Coordinates of C-alpha atoms and ligand atoms in Angstrom, one line a residue:
X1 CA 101.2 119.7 82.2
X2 CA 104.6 120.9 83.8
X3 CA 103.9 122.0 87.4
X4 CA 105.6 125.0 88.4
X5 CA 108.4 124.6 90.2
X6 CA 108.4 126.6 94.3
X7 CA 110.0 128.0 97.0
X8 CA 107.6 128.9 99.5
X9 CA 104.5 127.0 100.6
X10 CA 101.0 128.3 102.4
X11 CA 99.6 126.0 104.9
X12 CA 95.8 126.3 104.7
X13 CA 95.4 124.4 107.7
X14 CA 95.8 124.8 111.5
X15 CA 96.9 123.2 114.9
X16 CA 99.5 120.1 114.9
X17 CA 99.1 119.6 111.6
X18 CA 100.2 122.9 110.6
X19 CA 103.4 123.1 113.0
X20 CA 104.2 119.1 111.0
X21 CA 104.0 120.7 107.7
X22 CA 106.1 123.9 108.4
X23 CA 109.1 121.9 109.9
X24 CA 108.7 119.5 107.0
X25 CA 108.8 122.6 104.5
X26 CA 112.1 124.6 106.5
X27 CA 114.0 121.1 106.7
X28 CA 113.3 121.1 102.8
X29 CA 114.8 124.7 102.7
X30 CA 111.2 126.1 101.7
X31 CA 109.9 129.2 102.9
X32 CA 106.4 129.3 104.6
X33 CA 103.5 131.7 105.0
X34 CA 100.9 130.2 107.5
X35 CA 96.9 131.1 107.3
X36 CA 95.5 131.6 110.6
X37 CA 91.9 132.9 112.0
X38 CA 91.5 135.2 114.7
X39 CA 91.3 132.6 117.5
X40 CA 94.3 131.3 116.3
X41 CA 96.1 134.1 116.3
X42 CA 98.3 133.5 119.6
X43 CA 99.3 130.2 118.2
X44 CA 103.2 129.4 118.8
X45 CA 103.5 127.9 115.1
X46 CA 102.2 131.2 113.8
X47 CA 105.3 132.9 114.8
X48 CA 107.9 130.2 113.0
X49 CA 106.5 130.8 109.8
X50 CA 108.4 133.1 107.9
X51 CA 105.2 135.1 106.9
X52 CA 101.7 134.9 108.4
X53 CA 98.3 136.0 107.1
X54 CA 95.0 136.1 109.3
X55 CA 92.1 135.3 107.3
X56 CA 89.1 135.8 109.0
X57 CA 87.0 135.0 112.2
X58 CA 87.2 132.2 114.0
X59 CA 84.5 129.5 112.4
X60 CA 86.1 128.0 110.1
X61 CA 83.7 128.7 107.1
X62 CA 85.1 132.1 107.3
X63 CA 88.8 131.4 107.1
X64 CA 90.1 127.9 106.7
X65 CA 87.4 127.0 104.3
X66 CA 87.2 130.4 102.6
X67 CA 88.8 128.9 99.2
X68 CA 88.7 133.0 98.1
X69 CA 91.3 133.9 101.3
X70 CA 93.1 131.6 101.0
X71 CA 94.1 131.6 97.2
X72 CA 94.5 135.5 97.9
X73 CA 96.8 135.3 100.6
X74 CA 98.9 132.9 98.6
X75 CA 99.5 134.6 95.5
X76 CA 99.5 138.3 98.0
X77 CA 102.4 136.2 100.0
X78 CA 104.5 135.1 97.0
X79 CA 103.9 131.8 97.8
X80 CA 103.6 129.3 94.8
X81 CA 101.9 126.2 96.6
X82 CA 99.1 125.1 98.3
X83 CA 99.5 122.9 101.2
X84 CA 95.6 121.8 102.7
X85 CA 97.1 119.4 105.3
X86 CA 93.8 117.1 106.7
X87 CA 90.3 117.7 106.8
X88 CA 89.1 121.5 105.9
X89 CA 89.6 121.9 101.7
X90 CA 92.2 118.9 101.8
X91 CA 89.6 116.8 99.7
X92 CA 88.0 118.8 97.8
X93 CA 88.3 118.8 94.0
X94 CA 86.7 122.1 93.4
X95 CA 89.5 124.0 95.7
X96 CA 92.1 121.9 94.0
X97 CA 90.7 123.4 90.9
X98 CA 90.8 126.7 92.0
X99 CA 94.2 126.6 93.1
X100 CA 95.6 125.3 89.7
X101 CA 93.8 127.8 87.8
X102 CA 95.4 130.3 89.8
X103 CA 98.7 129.4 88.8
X104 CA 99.7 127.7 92.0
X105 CA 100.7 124.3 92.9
X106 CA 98.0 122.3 94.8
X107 CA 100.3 119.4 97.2
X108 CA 97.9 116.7 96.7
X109 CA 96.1 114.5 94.0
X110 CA 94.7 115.7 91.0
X111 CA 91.3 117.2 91.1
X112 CA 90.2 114.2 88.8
X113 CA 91.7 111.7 91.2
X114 CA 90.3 113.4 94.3
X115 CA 86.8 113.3 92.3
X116 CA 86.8 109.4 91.6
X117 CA 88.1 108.3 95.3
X118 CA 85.7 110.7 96.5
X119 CA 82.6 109.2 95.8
X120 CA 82.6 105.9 97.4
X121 CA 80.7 104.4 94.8
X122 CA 82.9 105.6 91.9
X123 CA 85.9 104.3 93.8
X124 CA 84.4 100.7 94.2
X125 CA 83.9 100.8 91.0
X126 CA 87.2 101.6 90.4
X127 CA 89.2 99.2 92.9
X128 CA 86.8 96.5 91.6
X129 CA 88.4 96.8 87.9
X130 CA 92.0 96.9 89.6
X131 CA 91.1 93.6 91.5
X132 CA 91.3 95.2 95.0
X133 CA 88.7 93.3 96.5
X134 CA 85.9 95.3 97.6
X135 CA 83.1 94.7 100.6
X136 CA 79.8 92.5 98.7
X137 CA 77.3 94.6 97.3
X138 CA 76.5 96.2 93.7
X139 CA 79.1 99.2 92.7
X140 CA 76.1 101.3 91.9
X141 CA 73.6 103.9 93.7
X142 CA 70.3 102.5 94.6
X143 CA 67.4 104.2 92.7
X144 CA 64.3 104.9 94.3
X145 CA 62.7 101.7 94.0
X146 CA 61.9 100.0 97.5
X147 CA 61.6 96.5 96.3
X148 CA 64.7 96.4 94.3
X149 CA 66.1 97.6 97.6
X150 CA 64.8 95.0 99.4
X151 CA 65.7 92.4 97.4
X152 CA 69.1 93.8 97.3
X153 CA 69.3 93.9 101.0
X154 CA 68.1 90.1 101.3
X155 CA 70.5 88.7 98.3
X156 CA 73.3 90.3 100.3
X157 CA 71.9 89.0 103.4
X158 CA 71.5 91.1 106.1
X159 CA 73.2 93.0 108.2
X160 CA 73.7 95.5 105.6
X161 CA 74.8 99.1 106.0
X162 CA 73.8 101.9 103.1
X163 CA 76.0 104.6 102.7
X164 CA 76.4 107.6 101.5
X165 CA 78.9 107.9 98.4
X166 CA 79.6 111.5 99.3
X167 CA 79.8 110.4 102.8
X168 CA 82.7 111.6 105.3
X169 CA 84.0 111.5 108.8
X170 CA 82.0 108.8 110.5
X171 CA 78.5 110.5 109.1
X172 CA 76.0 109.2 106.5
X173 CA 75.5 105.6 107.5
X174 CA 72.8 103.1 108.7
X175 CA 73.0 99.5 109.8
X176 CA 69.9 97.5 108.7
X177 CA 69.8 95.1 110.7
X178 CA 66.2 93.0 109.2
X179 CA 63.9 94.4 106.9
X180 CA 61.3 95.9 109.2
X181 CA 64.3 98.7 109.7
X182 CA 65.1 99.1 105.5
X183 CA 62.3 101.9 104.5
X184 CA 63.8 104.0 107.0
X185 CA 67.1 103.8 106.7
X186 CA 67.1 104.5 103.2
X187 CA 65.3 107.6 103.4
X188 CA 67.1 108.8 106.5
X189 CA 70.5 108.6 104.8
X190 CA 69.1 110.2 101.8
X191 CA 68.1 112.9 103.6
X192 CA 71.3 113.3 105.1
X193 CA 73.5 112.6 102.5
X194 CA 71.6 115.4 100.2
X195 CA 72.1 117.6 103.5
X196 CA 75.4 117.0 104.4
X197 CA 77.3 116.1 101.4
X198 CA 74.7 117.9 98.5
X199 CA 74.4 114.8 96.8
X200 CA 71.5 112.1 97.7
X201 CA 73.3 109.0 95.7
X202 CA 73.6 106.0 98.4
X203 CA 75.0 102.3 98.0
X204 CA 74.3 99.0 100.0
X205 CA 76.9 96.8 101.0
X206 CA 76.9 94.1 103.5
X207 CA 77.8 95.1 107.2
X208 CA 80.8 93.2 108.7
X209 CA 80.0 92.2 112.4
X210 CA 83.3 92.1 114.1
X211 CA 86.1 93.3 110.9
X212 CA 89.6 95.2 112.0
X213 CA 90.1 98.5 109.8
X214 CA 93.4 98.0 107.9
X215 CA 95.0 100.4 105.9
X216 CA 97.4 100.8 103.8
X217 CA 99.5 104.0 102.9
X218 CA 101.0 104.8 99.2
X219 CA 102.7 107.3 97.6
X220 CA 102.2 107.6 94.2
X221 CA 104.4 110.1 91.8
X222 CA 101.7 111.1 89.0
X223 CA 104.2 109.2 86.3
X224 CA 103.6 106.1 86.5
X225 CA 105.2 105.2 89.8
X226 CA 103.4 104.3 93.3
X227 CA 105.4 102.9 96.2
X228 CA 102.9 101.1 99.4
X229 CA 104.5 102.0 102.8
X230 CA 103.3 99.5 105.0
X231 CA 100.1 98.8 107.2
X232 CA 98.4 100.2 109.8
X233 CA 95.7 99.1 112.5
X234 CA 92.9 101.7 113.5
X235 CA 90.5 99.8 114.5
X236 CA 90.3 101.5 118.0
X237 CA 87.5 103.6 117.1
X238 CA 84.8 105.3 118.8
X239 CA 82.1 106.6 116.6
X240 CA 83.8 106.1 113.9
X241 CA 86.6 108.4 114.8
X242 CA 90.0 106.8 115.5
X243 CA 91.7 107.0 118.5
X244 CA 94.9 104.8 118.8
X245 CA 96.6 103.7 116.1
X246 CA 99.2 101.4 115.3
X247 CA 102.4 100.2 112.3
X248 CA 102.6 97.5 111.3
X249 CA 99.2 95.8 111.8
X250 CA 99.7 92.4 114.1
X251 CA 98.7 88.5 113.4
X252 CA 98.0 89.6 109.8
X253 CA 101.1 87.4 107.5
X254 CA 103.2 89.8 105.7
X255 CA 102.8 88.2 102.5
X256 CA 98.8 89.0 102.9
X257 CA 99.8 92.4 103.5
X258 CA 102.1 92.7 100.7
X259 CA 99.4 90.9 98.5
X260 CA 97.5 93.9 99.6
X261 CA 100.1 96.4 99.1
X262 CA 101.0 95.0 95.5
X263 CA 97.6 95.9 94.9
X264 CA 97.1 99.0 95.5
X265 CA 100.3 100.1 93.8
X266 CA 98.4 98.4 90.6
X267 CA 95.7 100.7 91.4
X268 CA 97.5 103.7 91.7
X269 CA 99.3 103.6 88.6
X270 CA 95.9 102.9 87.1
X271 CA 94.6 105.8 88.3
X272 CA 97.6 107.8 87.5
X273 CA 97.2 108.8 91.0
X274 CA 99.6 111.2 92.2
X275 CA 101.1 112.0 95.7
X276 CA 99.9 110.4 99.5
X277 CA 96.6 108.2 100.0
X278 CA 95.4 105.8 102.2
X279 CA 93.7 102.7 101.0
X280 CA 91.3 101.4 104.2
X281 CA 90.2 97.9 104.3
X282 CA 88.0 96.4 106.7
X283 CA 89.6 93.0 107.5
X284 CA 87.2 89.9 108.7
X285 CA 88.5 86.3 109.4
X286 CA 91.7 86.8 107.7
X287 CA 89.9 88.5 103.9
X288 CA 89.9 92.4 102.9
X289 CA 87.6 94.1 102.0
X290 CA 88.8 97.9 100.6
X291 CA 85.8 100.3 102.0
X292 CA 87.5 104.1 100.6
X293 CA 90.4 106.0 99.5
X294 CA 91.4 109.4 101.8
X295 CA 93.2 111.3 99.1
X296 CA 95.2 113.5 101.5
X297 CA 97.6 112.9 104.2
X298 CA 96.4 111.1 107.3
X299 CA 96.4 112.3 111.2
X300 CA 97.9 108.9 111.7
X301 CA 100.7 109.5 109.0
X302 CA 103.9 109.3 112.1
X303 CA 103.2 105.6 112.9
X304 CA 104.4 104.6 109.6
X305 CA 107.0 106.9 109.9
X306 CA 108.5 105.5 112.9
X307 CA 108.6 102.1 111.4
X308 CA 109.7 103.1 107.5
X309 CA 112.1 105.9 108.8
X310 CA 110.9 107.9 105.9
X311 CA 109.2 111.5 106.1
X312 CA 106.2 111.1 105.0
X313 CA 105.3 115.1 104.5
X314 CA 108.9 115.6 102.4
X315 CA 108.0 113.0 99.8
X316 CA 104.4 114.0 99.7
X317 CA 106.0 117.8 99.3
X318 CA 108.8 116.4 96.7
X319 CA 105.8 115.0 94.2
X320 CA 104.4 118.5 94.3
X321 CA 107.7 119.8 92.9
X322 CA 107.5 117.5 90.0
X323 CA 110.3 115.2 91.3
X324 CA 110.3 111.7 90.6
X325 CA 109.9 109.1 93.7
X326 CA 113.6 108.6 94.4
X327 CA 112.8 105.5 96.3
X328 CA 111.6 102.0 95.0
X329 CA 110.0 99.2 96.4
X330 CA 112.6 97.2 97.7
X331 CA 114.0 100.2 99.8
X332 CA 111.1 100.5 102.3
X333 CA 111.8 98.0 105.5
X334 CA 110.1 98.5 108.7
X335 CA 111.8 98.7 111.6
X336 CA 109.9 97.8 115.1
X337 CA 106.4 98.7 116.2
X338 CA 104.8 102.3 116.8
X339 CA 101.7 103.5 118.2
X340 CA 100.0 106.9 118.0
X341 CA 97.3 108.2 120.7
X342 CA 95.5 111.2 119.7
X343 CA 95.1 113.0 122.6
X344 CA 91.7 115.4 122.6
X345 CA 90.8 118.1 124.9
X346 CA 87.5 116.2 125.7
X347 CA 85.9 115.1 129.2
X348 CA 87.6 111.7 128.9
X349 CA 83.8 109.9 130.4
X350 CA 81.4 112.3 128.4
X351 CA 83.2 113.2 125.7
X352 CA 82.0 116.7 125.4
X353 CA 84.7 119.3 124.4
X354 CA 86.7 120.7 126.7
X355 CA 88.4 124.3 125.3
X356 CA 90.2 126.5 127.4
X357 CA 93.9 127.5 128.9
X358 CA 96.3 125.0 129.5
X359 CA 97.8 125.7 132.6
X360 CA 100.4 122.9 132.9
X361 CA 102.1 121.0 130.0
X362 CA 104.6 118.3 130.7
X363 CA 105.5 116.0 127.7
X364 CA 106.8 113.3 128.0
X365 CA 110.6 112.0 126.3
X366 CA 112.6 109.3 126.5
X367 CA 113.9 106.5 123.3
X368 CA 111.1 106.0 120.9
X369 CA 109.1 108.7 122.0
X370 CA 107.4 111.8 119.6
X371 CA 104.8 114.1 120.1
X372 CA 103.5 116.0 117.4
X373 CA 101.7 119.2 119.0
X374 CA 101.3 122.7 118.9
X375 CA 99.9 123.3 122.4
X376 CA 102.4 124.5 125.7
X377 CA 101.4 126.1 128.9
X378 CA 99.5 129.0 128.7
X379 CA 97.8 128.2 125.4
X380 CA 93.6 128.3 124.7
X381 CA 92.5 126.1 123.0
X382 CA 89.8 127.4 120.9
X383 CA 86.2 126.1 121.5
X384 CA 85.9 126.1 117.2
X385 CA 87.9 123.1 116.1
X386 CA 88.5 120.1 116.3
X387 CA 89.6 118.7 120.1
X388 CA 92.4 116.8 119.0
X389 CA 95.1 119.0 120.8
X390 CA 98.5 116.5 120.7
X391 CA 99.4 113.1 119.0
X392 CA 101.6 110.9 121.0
X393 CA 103.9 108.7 118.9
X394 CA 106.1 105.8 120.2
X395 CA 108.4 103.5 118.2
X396 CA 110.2 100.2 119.9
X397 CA 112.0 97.1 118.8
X398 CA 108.6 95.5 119.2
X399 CA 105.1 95.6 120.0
X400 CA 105.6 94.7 123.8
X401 CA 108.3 97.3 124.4
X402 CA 106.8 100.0 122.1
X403 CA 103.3 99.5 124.2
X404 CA 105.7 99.7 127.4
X405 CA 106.5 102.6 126.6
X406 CA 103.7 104.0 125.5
X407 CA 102.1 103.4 128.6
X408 CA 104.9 105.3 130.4
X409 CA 104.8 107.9 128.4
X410 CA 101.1 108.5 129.0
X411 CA 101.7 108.2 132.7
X412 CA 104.4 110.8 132.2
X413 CA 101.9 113.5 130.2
X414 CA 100.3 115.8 132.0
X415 CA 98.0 118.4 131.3
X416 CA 96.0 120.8 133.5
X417 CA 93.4 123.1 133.2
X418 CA 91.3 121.4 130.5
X419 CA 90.3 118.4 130.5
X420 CA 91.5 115.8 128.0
X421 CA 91.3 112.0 127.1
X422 CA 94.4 110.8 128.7
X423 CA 93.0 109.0 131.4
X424 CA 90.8 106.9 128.8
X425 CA 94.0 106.2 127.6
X426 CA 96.5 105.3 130.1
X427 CA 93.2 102.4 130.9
X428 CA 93.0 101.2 127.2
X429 CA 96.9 101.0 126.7
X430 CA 96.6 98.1 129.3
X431 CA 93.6 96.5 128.5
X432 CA 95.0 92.7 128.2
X433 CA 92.9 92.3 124.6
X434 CA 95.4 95.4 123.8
X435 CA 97.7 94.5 125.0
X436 CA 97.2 91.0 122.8
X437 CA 96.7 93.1 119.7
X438 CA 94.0 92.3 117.1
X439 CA 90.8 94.2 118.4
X440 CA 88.1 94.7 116.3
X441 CA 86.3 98.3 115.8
X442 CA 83.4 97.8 118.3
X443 CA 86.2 97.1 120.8
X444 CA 86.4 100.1 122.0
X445 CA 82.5 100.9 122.5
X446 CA 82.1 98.2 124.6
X447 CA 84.8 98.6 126.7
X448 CA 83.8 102.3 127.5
X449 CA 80.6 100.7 127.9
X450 CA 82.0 98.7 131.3
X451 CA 83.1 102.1 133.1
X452 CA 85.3 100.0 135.2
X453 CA 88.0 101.5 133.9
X454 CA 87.3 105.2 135.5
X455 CA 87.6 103.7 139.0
X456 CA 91.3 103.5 138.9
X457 CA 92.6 106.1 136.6
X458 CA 91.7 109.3 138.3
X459 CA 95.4 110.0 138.8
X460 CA 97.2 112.9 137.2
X461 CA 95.0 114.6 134.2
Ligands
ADP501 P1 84.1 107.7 106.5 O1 84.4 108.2 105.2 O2 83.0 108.4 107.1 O3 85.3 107.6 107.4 P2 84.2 104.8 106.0 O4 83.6 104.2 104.8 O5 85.7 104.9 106.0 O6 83.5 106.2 106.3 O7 83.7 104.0 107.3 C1 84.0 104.4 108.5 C2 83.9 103.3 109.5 O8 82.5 102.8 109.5 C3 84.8 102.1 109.3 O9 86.1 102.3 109.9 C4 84.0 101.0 110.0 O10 84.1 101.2 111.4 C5 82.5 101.4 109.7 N1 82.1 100.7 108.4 C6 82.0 101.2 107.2 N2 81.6 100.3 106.3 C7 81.3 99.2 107.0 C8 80.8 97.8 106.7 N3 80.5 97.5 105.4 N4 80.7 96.9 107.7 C9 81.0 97.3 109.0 N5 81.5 98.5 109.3 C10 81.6 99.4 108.4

């Protein structure tokens, strides 16, 4: 099918992300219309776009999710795309349906390929026949039957964690840690995945104790041609949520990596997967284990910017228009190191929100350094979204001066009148394991655990 070609784009999303995808669309010479909700209505990227639409009250199950809006305002705007940007309707097959049928361009994967990464199990399947290796454990739902469970569970050797296939955003999954804890789990995740992601199918695999989370980025064209962009390391996690990121991943050999990469290429064009995804791996004592496919573009999407010197958002906007990927393999190099903190309006010891006005905003500047943000003195942020209010980028030459630097910077931020997560990380950034690079994803956790760190930090925001 021959996508329409466009020249103005809707952003169906909100925040940072937004503000990234309208400056990618006007350096592309595309006109914008951006979708806001009535506590977003003061927003300073509302005003750059060159139309905008409110469309509806503030929770977001009344505007950014309302696939009805949203399809409206595009085709009341002119607007012959779709941009869903992260989160919200950004995987979601059904709205990726809708937008096709309504004669618009959806920038993203086809609602087929957002379908079979979607559910975990159907995407194990899948990287299983493409020879991406997968975590152990069967590429099928358990049924109902508790002994075949549990002699699942001991054949795999436990840990184990069961998951939901439908499963999302840290939620639907249960370590098992020995059988006495098995019943339980099963039927707890059930229960939640039927609730939370209207499907009850859940999978076993093994748990890894102490892996890193690896990923990789591609960009795939839809005709036959995928590119891999490099690695990243997230394993800085806390709850399952990232927190810092990094490009390219340390003490991992780049022919490994480009094993990896090669791979996931294979399974692209396999898929006839088209536009950006992120393939994530758990890696444990130097093997990889793929764990899902996000079929959108990622919050930590700038880090391999910084490195591959290519605009991530453009390319992913170029597939949309039906272009073929002008680069090839051998023209992606990466240049130096780069981190990305995702700074939250959070109590940086509790961790409950913190919404509010900002009252002071000093960013920080300097080589190497980026922020991505659509916050500034005098703005609320809205108690209804997500906390992450800025992402602070840095690029060097190498790891040590890119961390420099990213330590500086951080000491250079400040923000007043809420509070946010930048003390939390101006103490991680010089953490010595950090600093050595490598940690696993429990790192985190356990360091917050030893509180040591909010002793000395109290300077500043
Ligand atoms: P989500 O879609 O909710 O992000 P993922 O499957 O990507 O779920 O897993 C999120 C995180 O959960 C991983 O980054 C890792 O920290 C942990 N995790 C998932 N599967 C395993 C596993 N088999 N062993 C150990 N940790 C796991």
């Amino acid at each position: 099918m021959i996508r329409p070609a466009f020249t103005k784009v809707l952003i169906a999303n909100r925040g940072e992300i937004a503000l990234r995808i309208l400056r990618a669309c006007k350096s592309m010479g595309l006109h914008t219309v951006v979708v806001y909700s009535q506590a977003d209505r003061s927003a300073s990227y509302v005003a750059l776009a060159d139309q905008a639409l409110c469309i509806g009250p503030a929770p977001a199950s009344q505007s950014y999710l309302d696939q009805t809006a949203l399809v409206l305002a595009a085709k009341a705007s002119g607007a012959g795309a779709i941009h869903p940007g992260f989160g919200f309707l950004s995987e979601n097959a059904d709205f990726a349906v809708r937008v096709e049928q309504a004669g618009l361009v959806f920038i993203g994967p086809t609602p087929d390929n957002i379908r079979d990464m979607g559910d975990k199990i159907s995407a194990k399947r899948l990287m299983i026949e493409a020879g991406v290796p997968c975590v152990p454990g069967p590429n099928h739902a358990l049924d109902f039957d508790y002994d075949k469970s549990c002699a699942l569970a001991h054949e795999i050797g436990y840990p184990v964690i069961i998951k939901a296939a439908g499963g999302g955003g840290g939620k639907g999954m249960r370590i098992v840690t020995q059988e006495a804890g098995l019943r339980d789990a099963l039927s707890l995740t059930r229960e939640e995945a039927r609730r939370a992601f209207g499907a009850s199918d859940i999978y076993m695999e093994k748990y890894l104790a102490h892996p890193r989370h690896i990923e990789i980025q591609v960009l795939a064209d839809g005709k036959g041609h995928a590119l891999w962009l490099g690695s990243r390391d997230c394993s800085p996690q806390r709850r399952h949520q990232k927190m810092l990121e990094e490009a390219p991943a340390v003490a991992i050999a780049p022919e490994i990596i480009s094993q990896i990469g090669a791979r996931c290429v294979a399974a692209c064009e396999r898929l006839g997967y088209r536009g950006l995804g992120t393939f994530e791996f758990l890696m444990e004592d130097g093997a990889f284990f793929f764990i899902e496919m996000n079929t959108r573009l990622q919050v930590e999407h700038p880090v391999t910017e910084m490195v591959t010197g290519i605009d991530i958002v453009e390319q992913q906007i170029r597939v949309a228009l039906g272009e073929p990927l002008a680069l090839r393999q051998s023209d992606i190099s990466q240049r130096g190191h780069a981190f990305e903190c995702r700074i939250n309006a959070e109590d940086p010891e509790t961790f409950a929100p913190s919404p509010g006005v900002i009252s002071a905003w000093h960013m920080p500047g300097g080589p190497g350094v980026r922020i991505d943000s659509h916050a500034f003195a005098g703005y609320r942020v809205p108690p209804h979204y997500d906390s992450m209010i800025a992402k602070l980028i840095v690029h060097g030459d190498t790891r040590d001066i890119a961390l420099r630097r990213l330590a500086l910077a951080l000491d250079e931020m400040n923000i007043e009148g809420i509070k946010t997560n930048l003390p939390l990380h101006r103490a991680f950034v010089r953490d010595p394991q950090v600093i050595a690079g490598g940690v696993d994803i429990h790192y985190l956790e356990s360091w917050l655990k030893e509180a040591s760190w909010t002793k000395d930090q109290h300077h500043g925001s």
